[in-house]
Short mmCIF file of C-alpha atoms and ligand atoms in Angstrom, two decimals:
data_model
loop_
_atom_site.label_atom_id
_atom_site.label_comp_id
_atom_site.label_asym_id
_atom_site.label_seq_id
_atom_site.Cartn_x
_atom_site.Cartn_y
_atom_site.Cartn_z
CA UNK M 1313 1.49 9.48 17.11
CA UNK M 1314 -1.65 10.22 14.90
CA UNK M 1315 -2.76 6.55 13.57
CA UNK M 1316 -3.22 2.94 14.93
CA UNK M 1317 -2.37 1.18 12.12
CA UNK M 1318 0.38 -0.79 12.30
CA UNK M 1319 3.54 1.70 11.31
CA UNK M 1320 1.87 3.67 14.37
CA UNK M 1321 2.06 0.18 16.63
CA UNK M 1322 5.23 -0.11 15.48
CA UNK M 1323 7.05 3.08 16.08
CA UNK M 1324 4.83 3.02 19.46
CA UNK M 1325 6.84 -0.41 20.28
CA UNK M 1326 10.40 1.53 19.87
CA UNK M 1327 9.46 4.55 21.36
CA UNK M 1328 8.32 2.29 24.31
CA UNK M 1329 11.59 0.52 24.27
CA UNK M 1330 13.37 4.12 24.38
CA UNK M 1331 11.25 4.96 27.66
CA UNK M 1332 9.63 8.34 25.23
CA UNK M 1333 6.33 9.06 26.98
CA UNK M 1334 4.00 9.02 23.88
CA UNK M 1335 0.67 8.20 22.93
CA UNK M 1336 -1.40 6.94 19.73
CA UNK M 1337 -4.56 8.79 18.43
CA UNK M 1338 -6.74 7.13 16.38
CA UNK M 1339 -9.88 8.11 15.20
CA UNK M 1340 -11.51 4.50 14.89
CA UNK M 1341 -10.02 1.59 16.96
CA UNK M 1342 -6.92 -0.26 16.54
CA UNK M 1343 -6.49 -1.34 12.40
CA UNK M 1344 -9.25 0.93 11.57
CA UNK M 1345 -8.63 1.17 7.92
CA UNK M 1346 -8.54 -3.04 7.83
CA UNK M 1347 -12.08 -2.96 9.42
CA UNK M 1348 -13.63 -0.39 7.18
CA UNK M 1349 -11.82 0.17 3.78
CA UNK M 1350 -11.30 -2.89 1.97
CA UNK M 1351 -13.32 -5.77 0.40
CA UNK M 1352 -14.74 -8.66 1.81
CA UNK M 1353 -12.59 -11.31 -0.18
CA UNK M 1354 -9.25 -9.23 0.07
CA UNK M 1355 -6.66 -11.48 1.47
CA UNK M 1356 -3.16 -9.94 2.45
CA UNK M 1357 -0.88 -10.68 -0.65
CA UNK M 1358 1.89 -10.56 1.98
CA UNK M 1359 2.47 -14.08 3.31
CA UNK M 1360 2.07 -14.07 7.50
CA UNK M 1361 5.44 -14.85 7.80
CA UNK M 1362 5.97 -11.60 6.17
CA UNK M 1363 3.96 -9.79 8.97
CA UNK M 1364 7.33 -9.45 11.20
CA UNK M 1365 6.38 -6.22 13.54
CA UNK M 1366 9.20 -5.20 16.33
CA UNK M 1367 8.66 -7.78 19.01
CA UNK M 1368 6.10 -9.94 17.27
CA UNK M 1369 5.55 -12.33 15.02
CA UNK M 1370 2.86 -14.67 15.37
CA UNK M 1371 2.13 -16.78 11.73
CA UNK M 1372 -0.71 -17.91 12.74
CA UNK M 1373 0.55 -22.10 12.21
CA UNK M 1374 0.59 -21.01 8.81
CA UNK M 1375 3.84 -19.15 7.98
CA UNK M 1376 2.96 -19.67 4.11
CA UNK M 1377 -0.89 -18.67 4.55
CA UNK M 1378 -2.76 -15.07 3.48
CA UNK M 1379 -4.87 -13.16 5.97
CA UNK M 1380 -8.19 -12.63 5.45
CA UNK M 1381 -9.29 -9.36 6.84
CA UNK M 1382 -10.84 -10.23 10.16
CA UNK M 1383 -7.52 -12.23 10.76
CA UNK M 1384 -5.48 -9.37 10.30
CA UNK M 1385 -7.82 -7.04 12.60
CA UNK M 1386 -7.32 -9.22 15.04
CA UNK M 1387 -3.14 -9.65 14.38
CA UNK M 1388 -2.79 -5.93 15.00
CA UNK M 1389 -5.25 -6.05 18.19
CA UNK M 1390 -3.06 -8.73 19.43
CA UNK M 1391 0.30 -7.08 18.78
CA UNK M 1392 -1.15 -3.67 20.37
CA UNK M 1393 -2.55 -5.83 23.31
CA UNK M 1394 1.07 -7.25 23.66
CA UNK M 1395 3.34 -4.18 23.38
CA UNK M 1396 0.88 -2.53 25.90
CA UNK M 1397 0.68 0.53 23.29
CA UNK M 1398 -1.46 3.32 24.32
CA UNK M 1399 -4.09 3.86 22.21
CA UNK M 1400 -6.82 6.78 22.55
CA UNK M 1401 -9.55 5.32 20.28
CA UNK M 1402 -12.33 7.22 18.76
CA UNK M 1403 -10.34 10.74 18.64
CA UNK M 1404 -9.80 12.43 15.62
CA UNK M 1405 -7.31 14.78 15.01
CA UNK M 1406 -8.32 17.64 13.34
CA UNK M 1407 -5.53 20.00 13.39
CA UNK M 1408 -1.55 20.19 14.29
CA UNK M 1409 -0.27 23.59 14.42
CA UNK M 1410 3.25 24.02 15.94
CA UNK M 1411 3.39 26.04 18.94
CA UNK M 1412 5.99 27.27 21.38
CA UNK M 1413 8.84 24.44 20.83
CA UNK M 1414 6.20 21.70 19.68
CA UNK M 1415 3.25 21.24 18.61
CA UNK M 1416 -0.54 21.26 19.51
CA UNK M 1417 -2.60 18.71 17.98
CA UNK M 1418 -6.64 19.25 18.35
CA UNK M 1419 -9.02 16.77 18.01
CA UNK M 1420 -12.66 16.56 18.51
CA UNK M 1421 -11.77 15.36 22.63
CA UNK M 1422 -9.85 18.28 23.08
CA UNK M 1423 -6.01 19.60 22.68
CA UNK M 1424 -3.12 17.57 23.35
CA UNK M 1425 0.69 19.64 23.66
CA UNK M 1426 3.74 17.32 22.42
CA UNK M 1427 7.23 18.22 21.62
CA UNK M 1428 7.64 15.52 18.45
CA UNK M 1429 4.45 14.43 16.28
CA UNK M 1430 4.68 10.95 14.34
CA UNK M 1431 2.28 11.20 11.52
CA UNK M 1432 1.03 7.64 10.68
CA UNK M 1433 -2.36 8.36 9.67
CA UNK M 1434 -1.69 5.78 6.68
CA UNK M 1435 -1.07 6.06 2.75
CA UNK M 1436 -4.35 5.15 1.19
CA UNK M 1437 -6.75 7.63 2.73
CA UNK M 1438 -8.36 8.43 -0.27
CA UNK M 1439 -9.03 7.12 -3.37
CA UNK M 1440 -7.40 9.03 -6.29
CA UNK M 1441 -9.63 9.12 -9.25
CA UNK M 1442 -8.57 11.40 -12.41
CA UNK M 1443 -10.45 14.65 -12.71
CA UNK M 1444 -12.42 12.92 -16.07
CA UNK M 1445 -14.17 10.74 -14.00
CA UNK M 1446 -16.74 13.86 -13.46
CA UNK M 1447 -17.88 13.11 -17.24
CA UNK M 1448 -19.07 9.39 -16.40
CA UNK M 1449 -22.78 9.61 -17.82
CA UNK M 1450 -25.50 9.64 -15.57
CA UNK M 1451 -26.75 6.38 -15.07
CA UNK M 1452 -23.75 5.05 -14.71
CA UNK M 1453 -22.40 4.23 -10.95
CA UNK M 1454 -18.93 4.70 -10.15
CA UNK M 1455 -17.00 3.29 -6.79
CA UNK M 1456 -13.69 3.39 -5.77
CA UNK M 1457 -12.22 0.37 -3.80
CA UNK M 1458 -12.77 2.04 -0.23
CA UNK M 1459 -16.51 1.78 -1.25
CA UNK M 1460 -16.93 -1.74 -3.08
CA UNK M 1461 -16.88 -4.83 -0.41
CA UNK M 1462 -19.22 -7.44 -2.91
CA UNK M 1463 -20.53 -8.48 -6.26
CA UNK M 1464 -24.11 -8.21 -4.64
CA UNK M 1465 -23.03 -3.63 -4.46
CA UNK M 1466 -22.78 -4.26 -8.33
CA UNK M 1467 -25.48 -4.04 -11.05
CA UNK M 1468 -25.54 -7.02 -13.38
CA UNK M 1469 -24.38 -6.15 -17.02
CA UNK M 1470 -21.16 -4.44 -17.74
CA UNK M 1471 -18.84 -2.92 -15.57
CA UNK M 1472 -14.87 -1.21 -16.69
CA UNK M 1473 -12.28 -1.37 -13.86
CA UNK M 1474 -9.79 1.33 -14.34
CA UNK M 1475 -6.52 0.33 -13.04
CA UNK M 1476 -4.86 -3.25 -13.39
CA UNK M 1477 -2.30 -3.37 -9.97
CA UNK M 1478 -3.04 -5.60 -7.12
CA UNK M 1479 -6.81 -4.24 -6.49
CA UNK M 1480 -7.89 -3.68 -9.98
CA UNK M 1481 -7.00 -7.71 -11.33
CA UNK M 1482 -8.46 -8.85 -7.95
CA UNK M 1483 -11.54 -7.10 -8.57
CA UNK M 1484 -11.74 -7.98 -12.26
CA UNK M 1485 -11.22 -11.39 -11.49
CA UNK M 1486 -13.89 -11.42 -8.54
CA UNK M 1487 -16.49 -9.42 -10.60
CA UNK M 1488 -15.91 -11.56 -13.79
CA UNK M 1489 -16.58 -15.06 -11.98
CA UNK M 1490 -19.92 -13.50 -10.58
CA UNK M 1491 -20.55 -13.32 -14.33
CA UNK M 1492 -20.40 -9.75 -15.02
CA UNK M 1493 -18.97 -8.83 -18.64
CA UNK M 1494 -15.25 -6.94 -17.43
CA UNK M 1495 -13.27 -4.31 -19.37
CA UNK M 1496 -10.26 -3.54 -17.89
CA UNK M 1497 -8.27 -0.01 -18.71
CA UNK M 1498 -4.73 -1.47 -18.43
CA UNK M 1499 -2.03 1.55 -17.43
CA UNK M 1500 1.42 1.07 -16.04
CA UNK M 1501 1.35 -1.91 -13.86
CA UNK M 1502 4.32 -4.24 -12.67
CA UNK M 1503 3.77 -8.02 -13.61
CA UNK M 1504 5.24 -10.73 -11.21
CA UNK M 1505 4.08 -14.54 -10.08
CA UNK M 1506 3.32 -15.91 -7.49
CA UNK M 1507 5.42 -18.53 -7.15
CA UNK M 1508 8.73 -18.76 -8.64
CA UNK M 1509 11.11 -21.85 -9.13
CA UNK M 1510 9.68 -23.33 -5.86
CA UNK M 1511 9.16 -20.12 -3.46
CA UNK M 1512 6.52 -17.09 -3.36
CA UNK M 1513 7.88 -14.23 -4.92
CA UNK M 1514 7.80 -12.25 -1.89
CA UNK M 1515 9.67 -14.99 -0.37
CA UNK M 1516 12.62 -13.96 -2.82
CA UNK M 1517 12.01 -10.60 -2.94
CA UNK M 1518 12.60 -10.52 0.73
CA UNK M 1519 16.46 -12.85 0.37
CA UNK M 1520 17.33 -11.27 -2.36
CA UNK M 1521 17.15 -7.98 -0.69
CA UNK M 1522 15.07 -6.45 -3.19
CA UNK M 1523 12.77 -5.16 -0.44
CA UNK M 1524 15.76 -4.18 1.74
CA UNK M 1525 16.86 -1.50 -0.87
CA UNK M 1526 17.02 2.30 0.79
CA UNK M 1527 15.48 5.45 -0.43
CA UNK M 1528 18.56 7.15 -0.32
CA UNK M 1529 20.45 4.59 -2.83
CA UNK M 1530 17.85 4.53 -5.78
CA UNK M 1531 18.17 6.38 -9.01
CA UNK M 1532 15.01 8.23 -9.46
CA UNK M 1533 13.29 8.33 -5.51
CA UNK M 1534 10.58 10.72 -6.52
CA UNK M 1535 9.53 7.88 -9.04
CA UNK M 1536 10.18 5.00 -7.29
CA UNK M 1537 7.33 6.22 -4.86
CA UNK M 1538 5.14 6.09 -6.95
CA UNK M 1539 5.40 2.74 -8.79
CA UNK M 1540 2.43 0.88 -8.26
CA UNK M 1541 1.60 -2.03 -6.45
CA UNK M 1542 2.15 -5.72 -7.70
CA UNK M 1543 -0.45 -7.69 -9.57
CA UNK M 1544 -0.20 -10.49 -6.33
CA UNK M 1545 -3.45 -11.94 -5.11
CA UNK M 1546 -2.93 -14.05 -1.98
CA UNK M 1547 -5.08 -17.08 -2.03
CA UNK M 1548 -4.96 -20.65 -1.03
CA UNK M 1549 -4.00 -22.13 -4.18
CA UNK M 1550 -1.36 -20.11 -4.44
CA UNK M 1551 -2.78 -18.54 -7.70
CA UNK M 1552 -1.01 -16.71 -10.44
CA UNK M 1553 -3.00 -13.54 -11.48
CA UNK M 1554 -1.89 -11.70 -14.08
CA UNK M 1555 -3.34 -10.36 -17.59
CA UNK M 1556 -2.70 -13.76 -19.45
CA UNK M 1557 -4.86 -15.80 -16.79
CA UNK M 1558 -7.55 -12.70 -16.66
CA UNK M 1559 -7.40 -12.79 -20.47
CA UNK M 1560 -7.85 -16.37 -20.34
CA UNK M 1561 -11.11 -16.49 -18.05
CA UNK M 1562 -12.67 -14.18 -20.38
CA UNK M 1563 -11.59 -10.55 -19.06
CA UNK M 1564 -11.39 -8.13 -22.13
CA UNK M 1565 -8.25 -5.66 -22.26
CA UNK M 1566 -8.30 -2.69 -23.03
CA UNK M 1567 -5.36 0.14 -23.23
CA UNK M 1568 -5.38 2.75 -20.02
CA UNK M 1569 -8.32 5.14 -19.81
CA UNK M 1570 -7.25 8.65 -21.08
CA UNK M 1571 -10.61 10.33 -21.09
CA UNK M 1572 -14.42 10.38 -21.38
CA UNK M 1573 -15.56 12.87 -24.06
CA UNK M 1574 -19.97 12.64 -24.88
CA UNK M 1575 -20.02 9.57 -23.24
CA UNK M 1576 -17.51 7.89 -24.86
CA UNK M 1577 -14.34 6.08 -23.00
CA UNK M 1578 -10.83 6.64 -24.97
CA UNK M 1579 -8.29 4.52 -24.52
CA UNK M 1580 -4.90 4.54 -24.90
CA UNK M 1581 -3.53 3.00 -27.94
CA UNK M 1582 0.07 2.28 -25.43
CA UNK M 1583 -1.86 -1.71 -24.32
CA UNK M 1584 1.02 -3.30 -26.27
CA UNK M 1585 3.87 -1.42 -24.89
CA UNK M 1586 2.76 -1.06 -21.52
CA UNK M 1587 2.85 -4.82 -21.00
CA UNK M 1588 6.10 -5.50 -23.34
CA UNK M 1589 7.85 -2.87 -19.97
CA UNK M 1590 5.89 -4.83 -17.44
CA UNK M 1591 7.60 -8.25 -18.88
CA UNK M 1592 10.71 -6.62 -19.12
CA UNK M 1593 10.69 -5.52 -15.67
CA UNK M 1594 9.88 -8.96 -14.48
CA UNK M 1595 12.65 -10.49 -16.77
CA UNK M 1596 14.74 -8.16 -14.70
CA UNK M 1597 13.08 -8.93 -11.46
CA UNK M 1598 13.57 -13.12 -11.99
CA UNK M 1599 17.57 -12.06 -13.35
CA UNK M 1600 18.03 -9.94 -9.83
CA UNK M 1601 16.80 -13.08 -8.35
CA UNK M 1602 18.18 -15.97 -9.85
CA UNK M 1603 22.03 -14.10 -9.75
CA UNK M 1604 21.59 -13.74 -5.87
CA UNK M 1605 20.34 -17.83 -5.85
CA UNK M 1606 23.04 -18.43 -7.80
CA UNK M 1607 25.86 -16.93 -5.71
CA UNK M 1608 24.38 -18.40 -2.64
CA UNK M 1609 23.76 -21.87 -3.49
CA UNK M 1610 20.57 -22.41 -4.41
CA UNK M 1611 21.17 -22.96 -8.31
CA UNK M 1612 21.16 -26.46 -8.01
CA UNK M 1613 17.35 -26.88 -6.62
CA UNK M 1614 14.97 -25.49 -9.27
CA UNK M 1615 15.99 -24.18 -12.75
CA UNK M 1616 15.41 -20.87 -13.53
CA UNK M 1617 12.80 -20.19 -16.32
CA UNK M 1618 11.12 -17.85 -17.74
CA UNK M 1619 6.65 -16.42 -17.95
CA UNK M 1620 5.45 -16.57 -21.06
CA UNK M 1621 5.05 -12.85 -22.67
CA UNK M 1622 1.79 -10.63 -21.83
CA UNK M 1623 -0.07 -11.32 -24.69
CA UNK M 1624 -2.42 -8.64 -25.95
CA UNK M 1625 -5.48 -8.52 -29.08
CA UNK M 1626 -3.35 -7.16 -32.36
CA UNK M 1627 -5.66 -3.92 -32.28
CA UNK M 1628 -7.21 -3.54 -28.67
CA UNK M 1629 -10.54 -1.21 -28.88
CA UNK M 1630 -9.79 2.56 -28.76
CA UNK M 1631 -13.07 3.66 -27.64
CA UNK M 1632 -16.34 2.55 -26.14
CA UNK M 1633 -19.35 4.38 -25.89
CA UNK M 1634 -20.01 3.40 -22.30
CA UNK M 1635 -23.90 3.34 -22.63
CA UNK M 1636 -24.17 1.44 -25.66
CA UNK M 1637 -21.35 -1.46 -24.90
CA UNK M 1638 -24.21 -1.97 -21.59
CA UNK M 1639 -21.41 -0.69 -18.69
CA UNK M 1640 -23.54 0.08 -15.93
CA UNK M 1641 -20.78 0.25 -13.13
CA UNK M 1642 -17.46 1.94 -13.30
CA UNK M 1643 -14.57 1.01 -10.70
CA UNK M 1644 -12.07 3.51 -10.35
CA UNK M 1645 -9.24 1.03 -9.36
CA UNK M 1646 -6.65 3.92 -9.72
CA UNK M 1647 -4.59 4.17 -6.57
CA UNK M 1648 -5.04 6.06 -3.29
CA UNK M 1649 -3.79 8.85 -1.34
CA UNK M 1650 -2.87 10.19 2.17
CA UNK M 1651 -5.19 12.72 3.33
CA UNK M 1652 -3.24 14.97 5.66
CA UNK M 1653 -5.63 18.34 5.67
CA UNK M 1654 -5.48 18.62 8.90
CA UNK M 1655 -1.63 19.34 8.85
CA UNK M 1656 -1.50 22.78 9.51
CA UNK M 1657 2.16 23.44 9.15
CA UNK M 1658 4.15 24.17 5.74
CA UNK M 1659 5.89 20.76 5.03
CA UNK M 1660 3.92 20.25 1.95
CA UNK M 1661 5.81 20.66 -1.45
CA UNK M 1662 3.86 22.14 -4.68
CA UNK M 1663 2.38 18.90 -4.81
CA UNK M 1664 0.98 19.05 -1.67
CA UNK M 1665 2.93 16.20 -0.51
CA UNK M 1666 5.26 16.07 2.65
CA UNK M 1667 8.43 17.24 2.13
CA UNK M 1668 10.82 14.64 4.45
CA UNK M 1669 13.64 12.69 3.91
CA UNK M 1670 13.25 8.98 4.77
CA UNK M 1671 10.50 9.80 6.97
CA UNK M 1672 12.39 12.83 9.02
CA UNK M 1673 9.81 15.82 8.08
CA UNK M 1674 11.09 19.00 6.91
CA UNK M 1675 9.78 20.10 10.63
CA UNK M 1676 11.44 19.69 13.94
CA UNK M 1677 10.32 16.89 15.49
CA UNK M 1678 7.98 16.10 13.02
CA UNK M 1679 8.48 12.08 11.80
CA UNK M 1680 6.35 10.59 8.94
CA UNK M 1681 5.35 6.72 8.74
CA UNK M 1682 3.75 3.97 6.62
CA UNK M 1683 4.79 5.80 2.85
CA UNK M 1684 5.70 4.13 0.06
CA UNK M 1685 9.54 3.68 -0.40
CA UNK M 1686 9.94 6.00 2.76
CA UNK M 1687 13.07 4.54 4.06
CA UNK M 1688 13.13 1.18 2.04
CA UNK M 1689 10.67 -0.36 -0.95
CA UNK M 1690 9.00 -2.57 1.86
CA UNK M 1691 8.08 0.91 3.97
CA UNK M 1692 4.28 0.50 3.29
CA UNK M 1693 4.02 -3.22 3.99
CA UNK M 1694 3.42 -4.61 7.94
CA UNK M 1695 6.85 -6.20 7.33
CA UNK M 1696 8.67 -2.60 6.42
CA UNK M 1697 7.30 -1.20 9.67
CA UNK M 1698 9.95 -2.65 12.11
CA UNK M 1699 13.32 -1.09 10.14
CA UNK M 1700 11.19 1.79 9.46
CA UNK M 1701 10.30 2.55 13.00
CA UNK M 1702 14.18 1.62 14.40
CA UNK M 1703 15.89 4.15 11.87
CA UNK M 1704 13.02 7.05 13.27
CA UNK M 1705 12.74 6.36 17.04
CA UNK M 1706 16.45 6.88 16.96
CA UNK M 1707 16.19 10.37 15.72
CA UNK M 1708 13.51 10.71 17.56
CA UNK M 1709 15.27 9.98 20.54
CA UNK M 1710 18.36 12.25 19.43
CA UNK M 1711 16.27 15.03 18.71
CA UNK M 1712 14.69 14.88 22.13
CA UNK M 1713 17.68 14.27 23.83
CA UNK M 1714 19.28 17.62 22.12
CA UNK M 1715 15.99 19.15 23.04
CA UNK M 1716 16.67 18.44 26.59
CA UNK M 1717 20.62 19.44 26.56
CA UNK M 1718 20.24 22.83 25.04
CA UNK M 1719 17.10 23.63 28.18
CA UNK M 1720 19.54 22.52 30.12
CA UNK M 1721 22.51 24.74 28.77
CA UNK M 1722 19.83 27.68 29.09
CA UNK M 1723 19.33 27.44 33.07
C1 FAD N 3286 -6.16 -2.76 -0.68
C2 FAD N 3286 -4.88 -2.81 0.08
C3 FAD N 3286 -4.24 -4.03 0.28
C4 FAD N 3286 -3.04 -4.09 0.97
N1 FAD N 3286 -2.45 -5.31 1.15
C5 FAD N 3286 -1.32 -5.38 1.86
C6 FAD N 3286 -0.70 -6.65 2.14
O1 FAD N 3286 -1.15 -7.68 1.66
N2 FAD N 3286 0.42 -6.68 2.90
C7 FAD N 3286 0.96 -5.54 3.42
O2 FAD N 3286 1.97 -5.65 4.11
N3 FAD N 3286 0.43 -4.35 3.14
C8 FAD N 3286 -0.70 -4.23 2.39
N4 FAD N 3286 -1.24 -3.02 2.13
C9 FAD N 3286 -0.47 -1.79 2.43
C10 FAD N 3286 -0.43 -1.31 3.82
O3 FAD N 3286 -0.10 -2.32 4.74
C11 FAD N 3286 -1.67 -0.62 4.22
O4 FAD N 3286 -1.86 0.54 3.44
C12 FAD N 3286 -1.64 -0.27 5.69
O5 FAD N 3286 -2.96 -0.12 6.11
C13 FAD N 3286 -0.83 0.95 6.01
O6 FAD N 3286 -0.61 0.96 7.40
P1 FAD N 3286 -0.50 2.28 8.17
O7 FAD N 3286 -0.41 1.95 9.59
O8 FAD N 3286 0.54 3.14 7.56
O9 FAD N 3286 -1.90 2.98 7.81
P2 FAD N 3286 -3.36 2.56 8.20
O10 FAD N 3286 -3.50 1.12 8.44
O11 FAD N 3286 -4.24 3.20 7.20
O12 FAD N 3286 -3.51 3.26 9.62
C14 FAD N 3286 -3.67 4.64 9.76
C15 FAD N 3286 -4.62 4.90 10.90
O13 FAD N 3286 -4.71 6.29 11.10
C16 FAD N 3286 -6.04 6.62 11.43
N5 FAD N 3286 -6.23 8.02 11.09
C17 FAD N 3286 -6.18 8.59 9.87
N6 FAD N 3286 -6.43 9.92 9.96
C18 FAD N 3286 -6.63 10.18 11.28
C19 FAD N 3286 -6.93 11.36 12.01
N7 FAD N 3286 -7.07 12.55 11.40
N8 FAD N 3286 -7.09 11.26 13.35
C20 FAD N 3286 -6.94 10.08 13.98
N9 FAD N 3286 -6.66 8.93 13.33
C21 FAD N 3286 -6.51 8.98 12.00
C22 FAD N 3286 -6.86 5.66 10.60
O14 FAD N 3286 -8.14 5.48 11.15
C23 FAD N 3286 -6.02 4.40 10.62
O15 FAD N 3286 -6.38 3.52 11.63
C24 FAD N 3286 -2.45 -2.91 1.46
C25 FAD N 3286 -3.09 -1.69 1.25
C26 FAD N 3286 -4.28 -1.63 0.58
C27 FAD N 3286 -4.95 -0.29 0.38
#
């Protein structure tokens, strides 16, 4: 297993329960990216009940609470500590080539030989920034969210946040109350509250069986991966963050940023449209939910209703000349990446992305984890590790188990 995060935990849990002799690599210590890639403020916009992992669940007292960060280092310490998962800490793997019927993976403590390889070196290795940002003028700084942890990084004047899904409104929000002046480049982003009639959305999400739906039952797959993540914050008061209450505080919108030509941000004029499809999609979101309330019995509790509509300037600015308008900080909030380089075996498609289906690589033995939609829209959340990690350590075990019949048919 290459990554002690928790979809590695998780699939080391099952494998454990299967009796397969395995180990976890990890180049930092246990829930390395949670230590070292995100923000200071950044609460989990998961609930803890929504933290289930296979054989734990521990909500903290608090079921309807929101992990800070150290709280959620030390939730995956915990569950490692209780599933006894072997963890080699502070190895990096640098290479996996296959060899003879497996494969050899080589990190900077030496080689290791395995028969199966469980990738779960995580989803959001990089940060994905579009090839403009190069023409940012000097004098401008640029960070992505792996970098920023505090106001105190950021200059005081202007600063544009590109990208408006979870990370980019939490930033704006954070860097606009320490009384910077925010832009924010608004692209294709999926609106939904936090609470609805009564319950966190995730709370319904989860009933309703929105989060339960498969890979291998959805339209367009290739695009559902790559829908990005919800504009959720998780904080005590149980907040609603969307554009309307960023709008509101004083956050100016602006459409998605298509380029930077002489210094000059262009944006696109599609503000309007892209937030009349993010309403829609909510409108069809709260009508998902409120059929499955009704047809189990919870109609008579809370009413349904509906969010008031995105609202947006009649003629948001096209362009900015990124000097003048005083933006001394740029924050590139537009989505990560998996960095799998070291993957030295052809299951990558012309988009240099893993070719697998629901997490069973196009490689024998090979077993991918922690993806977005991989087996089910909750597969990069804790709480779509546990499904995630049944469905694989089954093959897994089948594939070994065949492994082991045809030696034995050979002697
Ligand atoms: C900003 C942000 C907020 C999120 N908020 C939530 C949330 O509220 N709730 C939720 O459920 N999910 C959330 N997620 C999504 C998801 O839970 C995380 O992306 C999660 O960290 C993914 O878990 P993972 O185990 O797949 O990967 P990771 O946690 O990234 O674990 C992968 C591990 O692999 C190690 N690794 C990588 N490469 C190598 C190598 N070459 N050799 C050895 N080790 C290696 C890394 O050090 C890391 O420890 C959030 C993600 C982000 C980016």
């Amino acid at each position: 297993m290459i990554g002690a995060g928790h979809a590695g935990l998780a699939m080391s849990r099952c494998l454990a329960q299967r009796s397969i002799d395995h180990l976890v690599i990890e180049r930092g210590e246990v829930a390395n990216s949670w230590r070292h890639e995100r923000w200071d403020s950044l609460r989990l916009l998961t609930p803890n009940w929504q933290s289930r992992l296979p054989g734990f669940l521990d909500d903290g007292g608090d079921p309807d609470g929101f992990r800070t960060m150290p709280e959620t280092v030390e939730y995956l310490v915990r569950y490692q500590r209780a599933i006894a998962a072997p963890v080699q800490m502070f190895t990096t793997v640098m290479s996996v080539i296959a060899e003879d019927e497996g494969y050899r993976v080589g990190t900077d403590r030496g080689d290791w030989y395995c028969r199966s390889v469980v990738v779960a070196s995580g989803a959001c290795n990089i940060a994905a920034t579009p090839a403009f940002a190069a023409a940012v003028p000097p004098g401008i700084k640029t960070l992505t969210p792996l970098d920023y942890r505090n106001p105190d990084q950021i200059e005081p004047g202007g600063v544009l946040i590109v990208g408006a899904s979870a990370t980019g409104i939490q930033l704006a929000d954070e860097l606009h109350r320490s009384g910077r002046r925010v832009t924010l480049a608004v692209g294709e982003h999926v609106r939904v509250p936090r609470l609805y009639r009564g319950r966190d959305i995730q709370w319904w999400m989860d009933a309703a069986g929105v989060l339960d739906d498969r890979y291998d039952q959805i339209d367009d797959i290739v695009r559902a991966r790559r829908v990005p993540s919800l504009q959720l914050v998780g904080s005590r008061d149980r907040d609603i963050l969307d554009l309307n209450a960023l709008s509101q505080i004083g956050v100016k919108l602006v459409g998605r940023l298509a380029g930077i030509v002489d210094g000059r941000a262009q944006f696109s004029g599609s503000l309007r449209n892209q937030c009349a499809l993010a309403d829609l999609k909510l409108a069809r979101l709260l009508d998902r939910i409120d059929e499955w309330a009704m047809l189990n019995g919870l109609d008579a509790r809370v009413a349904p209703h509906r969010f008031p509509a995105t609202e947006v300037e009649a003629s948001p600015q096209l362009g900015m000349d990124l000097q003048k308008a005083g933006v001394k900080t740029i924050v590139w909030a537009t989505g990560f990446r998996p960095d799998h380089r070291w993957l030295h075996v052809p299951v990558f498609d012309h988009k240099g992305q893993i070719r697998h289906d629901g997490g069973i690589v196009d490689a024998p033995g090979m077993y991918l984890m922690g993806m977005p939609f991989l087996r089910r829209r909750k597969s990069s959340l804790i709480d779509g590790a546990a499904a995630d990690a049944r469905d694989l350590s089954d093959h897994l075990t089948g594939y070994l188990d065949g492994h082991a019949q045809e030696l034995c048919a050979a002697e």
